[in-house]
GROMACS .gro file of C-alpha atoms in nm:
model
  325
    1MET     CA    1  10.945  12.936  16.806
    2ARG     CA    2  11.184  13.161  16.613
    3ARG     CA    3  11.340  12.859  16.433
    4ALA     CA    4  10.994  12.718  16.353
    5GLY     CA    5  10.889  13.056  16.210
    6ARG     CA    6  11.197  13.076  15.988
    7LEU     CA    7  11.147  12.723  15.858
    8SER     CA    8  10.781  12.803  15.785
    9VAL     CA    9  10.881  13.110  15.584
   10LEU     CA   10  11.142  12.911  15.392
   11ALA     CA   11  10.891  12.635  15.320
   12SER     CA   12  10.644  12.888  15.182
   13ALA     CA   13  10.914  13.049  14.968
   14LEU     CA   14  11.033  12.718  14.823
   15THR     CA   15  10.675  12.617  14.750
   16CYS     CA   16  10.608  12.946  14.572
   17VAL     CA   17  10.911  12.918  14.344
   18ALA     CA   18  10.806  12.569  14.246
   19GLN     CA   19  10.463  12.684  14.123
   20SER     CA   20  10.600  12.893  13.844
   21ALA     CA   21  11.116  12.253  13.058
   22PRO     CA   22  11.153  12.035  13.374
   23ALA     CA   23  11.400  12.161  13.633
   24HIS     CA   24  11.728  11.973  13.667
   25ALA     CA   25  11.905  12.167  13.941
   26ASP     CA   26  12.145  11.912  14.085
   27PRO     CA   27  12.356  12.021  14.385
   28ILE     CA   28  12.708  11.887  14.424
   29LEU     CA   29  12.691  11.603  14.675
   30THR     CA   30  12.905  11.747  14.951
   31ARG     CA   31  12.861  11.920  15.287
   32ASN     CA   32  13.091  12.056  15.556
   33GLN     CA   33  13.362  11.787  15.578
   34HIS     CA   34  13.494  11.908  15.916
   35PRO     CA   35  13.622  11.589  16.090
   36LEU     CA   36  13.363  11.624  16.368
   37VAL     CA   37  13.067  11.787  16.189
   38ALA     CA   38  13.066  11.513  15.924
   39LEU     CA   39  13.002  11.253  16.196
   40TYR     CA   40  12.658  11.395  16.272
   41GLY     CA   41  12.323  11.374  16.097
   42LEU     CA   42  12.309  11.693  15.890
   43PRO     CA   43  12.210  11.549  15.550
   44LEU     CA   44  12.389  11.583  15.220
   45PRO     CA   45  12.192  11.761  14.943
   46LEU     CA   46  11.867  11.577  14.876
   47ALA     CA   47  11.649  11.573  14.565
   48ALA     CA   48  11.377  11.834  14.530
   49ARG     CA   49  11.222  11.635  14.243
   50LEU     CA   50  11.169  11.271  14.336
   51PRO     CA   51  11.211  10.996  14.076
   52GLY     CA   52  10.907  10.888  13.880
   53ALA     CA   53  10.710  10.584  13.989
   54GLY     CA   54  10.911  10.264  13.938
   55SER     CA   55  11.242  10.445  13.877
   56GLY     CA   56  11.545  10.533  14.086
   57SER     CA   57  11.917  10.604  14.078
   58LEU     CA   58  12.249  10.458  14.188
   59GLY     CA   59  12.571  10.654  14.240
   60ALA     CA   60  12.895  10.703  14.430
   61THR     CA   61  13.070  11.016  14.553
   62VAL     CA   62  13.423  11.078  14.683
   63ASN     CA   63  13.499  11.365  14.924
   64TRP     CA   64  13.870  11.417  14.996
   65SER     CA   65  13.931  11.691  15.253
   66ASN     CA   66  14.232  11.850  15.423
   67ILE     CA   67  14.231  12.064  15.738
   68ALA     CA   68  14.510  12.215  15.950
   69THR     CA   69  14.430  12.454  16.234
   70THR     CA   70  14.537  12.489  16.597
   71ASP     CA   71  14.494  12.741  16.877
   72THR     CA   72  14.583  12.768  17.245
   73THR     CA   73  14.449  12.993  17.522
   74ASP     CA   74  14.494  12.993  17.898
   75GLN     CA   75  14.192  12.766  17.942
   76ARG     CA   76  14.182  12.538  17.639
   77SER     CA   77  14.360  12.428  17.326
   78TYR     CA   78  14.265  12.236  17.015
   79THR     CA   79  14.423  12.095  16.699
   80LEU     CA   80  14.252  11.976  16.381
   81ASP     CA   81  14.524  11.845  16.152
   82GLY     CA   82  14.461  11.568  15.903
   83GLU     CA   83  14.275  11.440  15.600
   84VAL     CA   84  13.951  11.250  15.554
   85PHE     CA   85  13.893  11.039  15.245
   86GLU     CA   86  13.529  10.936  15.218
   87VAL     CA   87  13.362  10.713  14.958
   88ARG     CA   88  12.983  10.721  14.975
   89VAL     CA   89  12.750  10.497  14.769
   90GLN     CA   90  12.392  10.616  14.746
   91ALA     CA   91  12.084  10.445  14.602
   92GLY     CA   92  11.730  10.579  14.571
   93HIS     CA   93  11.399  10.445  14.445
   94ALA     CA   94  11.046  10.574  14.408
   95LEU     CA   95  10.768  10.433  14.626
   96GLY     CA   96  10.458  10.510  14.425
   97GLU     CA   97  10.382  10.856  14.287
   98ARG     CA   98  10.484  11.082  14.577
   99PHE     CA   99  10.726  10.892  14.800
  100ALA     CA  100  11.088  10.785  14.757
  101VAL     CA  101  11.348  10.617  14.974
  102GLN     CA  102  11.724  10.671  14.973
  103GLY     CA  103  12.007  10.491  15.149
  104GLN     CA  104  12.379  10.561  15.174
  105LEU     CA  105  12.676  10.342  15.257
  106ALA     CA  106  12.999  10.526  15.339
  107TRP     CA  107  13.358  10.428  15.407
  108ARG     CA  108  13.585  10.685  15.579
  109GLN     CA  109  13.962  10.699  15.618
  110LEU     CA  110  14.125  10.939  15.864
  111SER     CA  111  14.498  10.998  15.814
  112GLY     CA  112  14.779  11.252  15.796
  113GLY     CA  113  14.728  11.249  15.422
  114SER     CA  114  14.934  11.397  15.142
  115LEU     CA  115  14.770  11.728  15.049
  116ASP     CA  116  14.947  11.970  15.289
  117SER     CA  117  15.213  12.071  15.038
  118LEU     CA  118  14.954  12.123  14.764
  119VAL     CA  119  14.736  12.343  14.987
  120GLU     CA  120  15.034  12.553  15.096
  121SER     CA  121  15.144  12.600  14.734
  122TRP     CA  122  14.789  12.705  14.644
  123HIS     CA  123  14.790  12.962  14.925
  124ASP     CA  124  15.130  13.094  14.814
  125LEU     CA  125  15.018  13.120  14.451
  126PHE     CA  126  14.724  13.346  14.541
  127SER     CA  127  14.896  13.521  14.836
  128LEU     CA  128  14.656  13.363  15.084
  129PRO     CA  129  14.751  13.319  15.451
  130ASN     CA  130  14.859  12.973  15.567
  131GLY     CA  131  14.712  13.031  15.912
  132SER     CA  132  14.816  12.759  16.155
  133ARG     CA  133  14.989  12.547  15.891
  134ASN     CA  134  15.332  12.698  15.962
  135ARG     CA  135  15.305  12.568  16.320
  136LEU     CA  136  15.201  12.212  16.233
  137PRO     CA  137  15.405  11.921  16.091
  138GLU     CA  138  15.338  11.826  15.730
  139ASP     CA  139  15.113  11.529  15.651
  140GLU     CA  140  15.063  11.417  16.011
  141LEU     CA  141  14.742  11.341  16.199
  142LEU     CA  142  14.626  11.498  16.525
  143ILE     CA  143  14.269  11.569  16.635
  144GLU     CA  144  14.287  11.697  16.994
  145TYR     CA  145  14.096  11.908  17.246
  146ARG     CA  146  14.230  12.000  17.589
  147SER     CA  147  14.055  12.188  17.868
  148GLY     CA  148  14.286  12.294  18.148
  149GLU     CA  149  14.503  11.994  18.232
  150SER     CA  150  14.255  11.742  18.089
  151THR     CA  151  14.275  11.592  17.741
  152LEU     CA  152  13.911  11.535  17.641
  153LEU     CA  153  13.976  11.420  17.284
  154ARG     CA  154  14.287  11.287  17.115
  155VAL     CA  155  14.308  11.088  16.791
  156ASP     CA  156  14.652  11.047  16.631
  157ASP     CA  157  14.634  10.695  16.486
  158GLU     CA  158  14.524  10.650  16.127
  159SER     CA  159  14.199  10.456  16.092
  160SER     CA  160  13.938  10.355  15.839
  161GLY     CA  161  13.606  10.179  15.835
  162LEU     CA  162  13.234  10.189  15.774
  163ALA     CA  163  13.079  10.525  15.862
  164ASP     CA  164  12.733  10.592  16.005
  165LEU     CA  165  12.445  10.496  15.775
  166PRO     CA  166  12.176  10.753  15.676
  167LEU     CA  167  11.835  10.634  15.556
  168SER     CA  168  11.595  10.890  15.408
  169LEU     CA  169  11.227  10.897  15.319
  170GLY     CA  170  11.109  11.171  15.083
  171TYR     CA  171  10.765  11.311  15.003
  172GLN     CA  172  10.692  11.522  14.693
  173LEU     CA  173  10.510  11.830  14.822
  174THR     CA  174  10.473  11.989  14.480
  175ALA     CA  175  10.616  11.951  14.131
  176SER     CA  176  10.565  12.132  13.801
  177ASP     CA  177  10.759  12.186  13.480
  178GLN     CA  178  10.941  12.481  13.636
  179GLY     CA  179  11.009  12.365  13.989
  180ALA     CA  180  10.965  12.118  14.271
  181VAL     CA  181  10.968  12.095  14.651
  182ALA     CA  182  11.020  11.778  14.856
  183ALA     CA  183  11.027  11.707  15.229
  184TRP     CA  184  11.267  11.448  15.370
  185LEU     CA  185  11.304  11.256  15.695
  186THR     CA  186  11.655  11.116  15.754
  187ILE     CA  187  11.759  10.877  16.029
  188LYS     CA  188  12.132  10.823  16.075
  189VAL     CA  189  12.221  10.484  16.225
  190PRO     CA  190  12.551  10.460  16.426
  191THR     CA  191  12.731  10.192  16.225
  192GLY     CA  192  13.064  10.377  16.255
  193LYS     CA  193  13.295  10.399  16.556
  194ALA     CA  194  13.335  10.714  16.763
  195ALA     CA  195  13.680  10.607  16.884
  196ASP     CA  196  13.831  10.641  16.536
  197LEU     CA  197  13.598  10.923  16.417
  198THR     CA  198  13.408  10.718  16.161
  199GLY     CA  199  13.082  10.779  16.351
  200SER     CA  200  12.929  10.978  16.635
  201GLY     CA  201  12.804  10.679  16.834
  202ALA     CA  202  12.440  10.791  16.830
  203VAL     CA  203  12.121  10.794  16.625
  204ASP     CA  204  12.044  11.135  16.469
  205VAL     CA  205  11.714  11.241  16.310
  206ALA     CA  206  11.686  11.521  16.054
  207LEU     CA  207  11.403  11.699  15.874
  208SER     CA  208  11.481  11.861  15.539
  209LEU     CA  209  11.305  12.074  15.283
  210ALA     CA  210  11.456  12.079  14.932
  211GLY     CA  211  11.345  12.304  14.647
  212GLU     CA  212  11.446  12.386  14.291
  213ARG     CA  213  11.336  12.638  14.030
  214GLN     CA  214  11.399  12.668  13.655
  215LEU     CA  215  11.471  13.034  13.580
  216SER     CA  216  11.532  12.994  13.209
  217GLU     CA  217  11.645  12.734  12.959
  218ARG     CA  218  12.001  12.751  13.097
  219TRP     CA  219  11.966  12.866  13.459
  220GLN     CA  220  11.831  12.684  13.764
  221LEU     CA  221  11.827  12.762  14.136
  222PHE     CA  222  11.816  12.517  14.426
  223GLY     CA  223  11.803  12.532  14.804
  224GLN     CA  224  11.770  12.313  15.111
  225ALA     CA  225  11.705  12.365  15.482
  226ASN     CA  226  11.792  12.101  15.743
  227VAL     CA  227  11.734  12.076  16.115
  228ALA     CA  228  11.873  11.773  16.301
  229TRP     CA  229  11.822  11.631  16.649
  230LEU     CA  230  12.157  11.491  16.761
  231GLY     CA  231  12.144  11.185  16.982
  232GLU     CA  232  12.387  11.165  17.273
  233GLY     CA  233  12.709  11.057  17.106
  234ASP     CA  234  13.048  10.942  17.229
  235VAL     CA  235  13.263  11.230  17.092
  236LEU     CA  236  13.298  11.506  17.354
  237ALA     CA  237  12.952  11.406  17.480
  238ASP     CA  238  12.937  11.672  17.753
  239LEU     CA  239  13.001  11.947  17.496
  240GLN     CA  240  12.774  11.821  17.219
  241GLN     CA  241  12.475  12.028  17.107
  242ASP     CA  242  12.128  11.873  17.105
  243PHE     CA  243  12.030  12.033  16.773
  244ALA     CA  244  12.209  12.158  16.464
  245GLY     CA  245  12.089  12.316  16.142
  246SER     CA  246  12.216  12.396  15.796
  247LEU     CA  247  12.113  12.591  15.487
  248LEU     CA  248  12.216  12.532  15.126
  249ALA     CA  249  12.163  12.762  14.828
  250GLY     CA  250  12.304  12.745  14.478
  251ALA     CA  251  12.268  12.794  14.105
  252THR     CA  252  12.332  12.572  13.803
  253TRP     CA  253  12.413  12.698  13.451
  254ASN     CA  254  12.388  12.479  13.142
  255ALA     CA  255  12.719  12.593  12.993
  256TRP     CA  256  12.737  12.370  12.686
  257ARG     CA  257  12.516  12.083  12.572
  258SER     CA  258  12.554  11.819  12.846
  259LEU     CA  259  12.786  12.024  13.069
  260GLU     CA  260  12.642  12.202  13.374
  261LEU     CA  261  12.837  12.430  13.606
  262THR     CA  262  12.729  12.480  13.967
  263ALA     CA  263  12.810  12.713  14.257
  264GLN     CA  264  12.662  12.652  14.599
  265LEU     CA  265  12.694  12.797  14.946
  266GLU     CA  266  12.633  12.601  15.266
  267ALA     CA  267  12.622  12.726  15.624
  268ASN     CA  268  12.574  12.512  15.935
  269THR     CA  269  12.548  12.575  16.306
  270ALA     CA  270  12.791  12.425  16.557
  271VAL     CA  271  12.767  12.063  16.671
  272MET     CA  272  12.990  12.130  16.976
  273ASP     CA  273  13.010  12.406  17.235
  274THR     CA  274  13.381  12.461  17.304
  275GLY     CA  275  13.404  12.821  17.183
  276THR     CA  276  13.668  12.716  16.927
  277ASP     CA  277  13.674  12.613  16.560
  278LEU     CA  278  13.640  12.256  16.686
  279ASP     CA  279  13.266  12.334  16.701
  280GLY     CA  280  13.231  12.338  16.320
  281ASP     CA  281  13.011  12.649  16.286
  282ALA     CA  282  13.104  12.720  15.924
  283VAL     CA  283  13.030  12.867  15.581
  284VAL     CA  284  13.152  12.665  15.280
  285LEU     CA  285  13.162  12.756  14.909
  286THR     CA  286  13.159  12.474  14.652
  287ILE     CA  287  13.219  12.517  14.279
  288GLY     CA  288  13.196  12.241  14.020
  289GLY     CA  289  12.956  12.082  13.780
  290ARG     CA  290  12.812  11.776  13.610
  291TYR     CA  291  12.855  11.615  13.269
  292ARG     CA  292  12.568  11.398  13.142
  293THR     CA  293  12.596  11.130  12.874
  294ASN     CA  294  12.328  11.020  12.631
  295SER     CA  295  12.331  10.673  12.789
  296GLY     CA  296  12.211  10.807  13.126
  297TRP     CA  297  12.539  10.847  13.317
  298ALA     CA  298  12.625  11.167  13.504
  299PHE     CA  299  12.977  11.259  13.623
  300ASP     CA  300  13.024  11.518  13.900
  301PHE     CA  301  13.331  11.723  13.988
  302GLY     CA  302  13.401  12.011  14.225
  303PHE     CA  303  13.598  12.157  14.512
  304SER     CA  304  13.507  12.338  14.834
  305GLU     CA  305  13.675  12.629  15.012
  306ASP     CA  306  13.626  12.752  15.369
  307LEU     CA  307  13.483  13.106  15.364
  308GLN     CA  308  13.495  13.113  15.744
  309VAL     CA  309  13.865  13.040  15.781
  310ASP     CA  310  13.965  12.742  16.000
  311ALA     CA  311  13.603  12.645  16.075
  312SER     CA  312  13.598  12.381  15.798
  313PRO     CA  313  13.857  12.207  15.577
  314ASP     CA  314  14.083  12.432  15.367
  315ILE     CA  315  14.005  12.226  15.059
  316VAL     CA  316  13.769  11.944  14.965
  317PHE     CA  317  13.786  11.766  14.630
  318VAL     CA  318  13.460  11.609  14.510
  319LEU     CA  319  13.418  11.345  14.239
  320GLY     CA  320  13.103  11.147  14.166
  321VAL     CA  321  12.919  10.925  13.923
  322GLN     CA  322  12.548  10.853  13.902
  323ARG     CA  323  12.307  10.666  13.678
  324ALA     CA  324  11.929  10.672  13.658
  325LEU     CA  325  11.763  10.330  13.687
   0.00000   0.00000   0.00000
């Protein structure tokens, strides 16, 4: 009841801001890239303004993340050490005046990677703590969770393959020159493999509400709320949560002609219940932007930092390209 009340308030707020030059608040297409959280059905940022009838878009986004954290207590221990390189192709198309459909095809690679030295140099440059990195080997892979004498999860072999496939249906709740609100239903199909952490092994279903508002000629705001039902997967199944949620909020500034700069903040609830950072309950800050060309292309760039240390990757690099059809 409490969650339903909060979502109702957020829906009313997003609808109000949309009633107030067409808004073009485009979030950076990333989310918490935690090796386990990313397997589940919390959606990426979705459009608040659906494409016009007969139109659509096609694009691709790369998320390259690095994480290194470990901890041991008397009862349990965990290690998250590795890199995920994900390429995601997304296509969307309008279905009449108020509906749109979007599909994504993703390929994920899990490995020891090559970014450890870069991250440590970055931390040294700004006098930031290295946390668990000093206790972990450089550029090696280990995803592990132990409870007592039992090893419940261990992945130390590099792997790659097709990830789970999300399909989304959107409905335009309201749209005006200064704002828009859309509702989305997303179903994530388990096309990946839980054994190599390219998928969760289950169908997930998510409901999302996305909104945007034009504040002035140069400033736009955007936000999104997601709640997802998580099907019974094959990754630490006995410790998996049944539901997870996330919130996204951000602002875009038209810095110069076709260049837009964006800052966004995302928070998500845990997908596991281990009492450790393996659960993925995190807050992530992403900074970047988009450059648009006169021919209809848009190029995205950005990077993410973990504001809640060790609960998400230390660094995520984001690159993307998109074109309206």
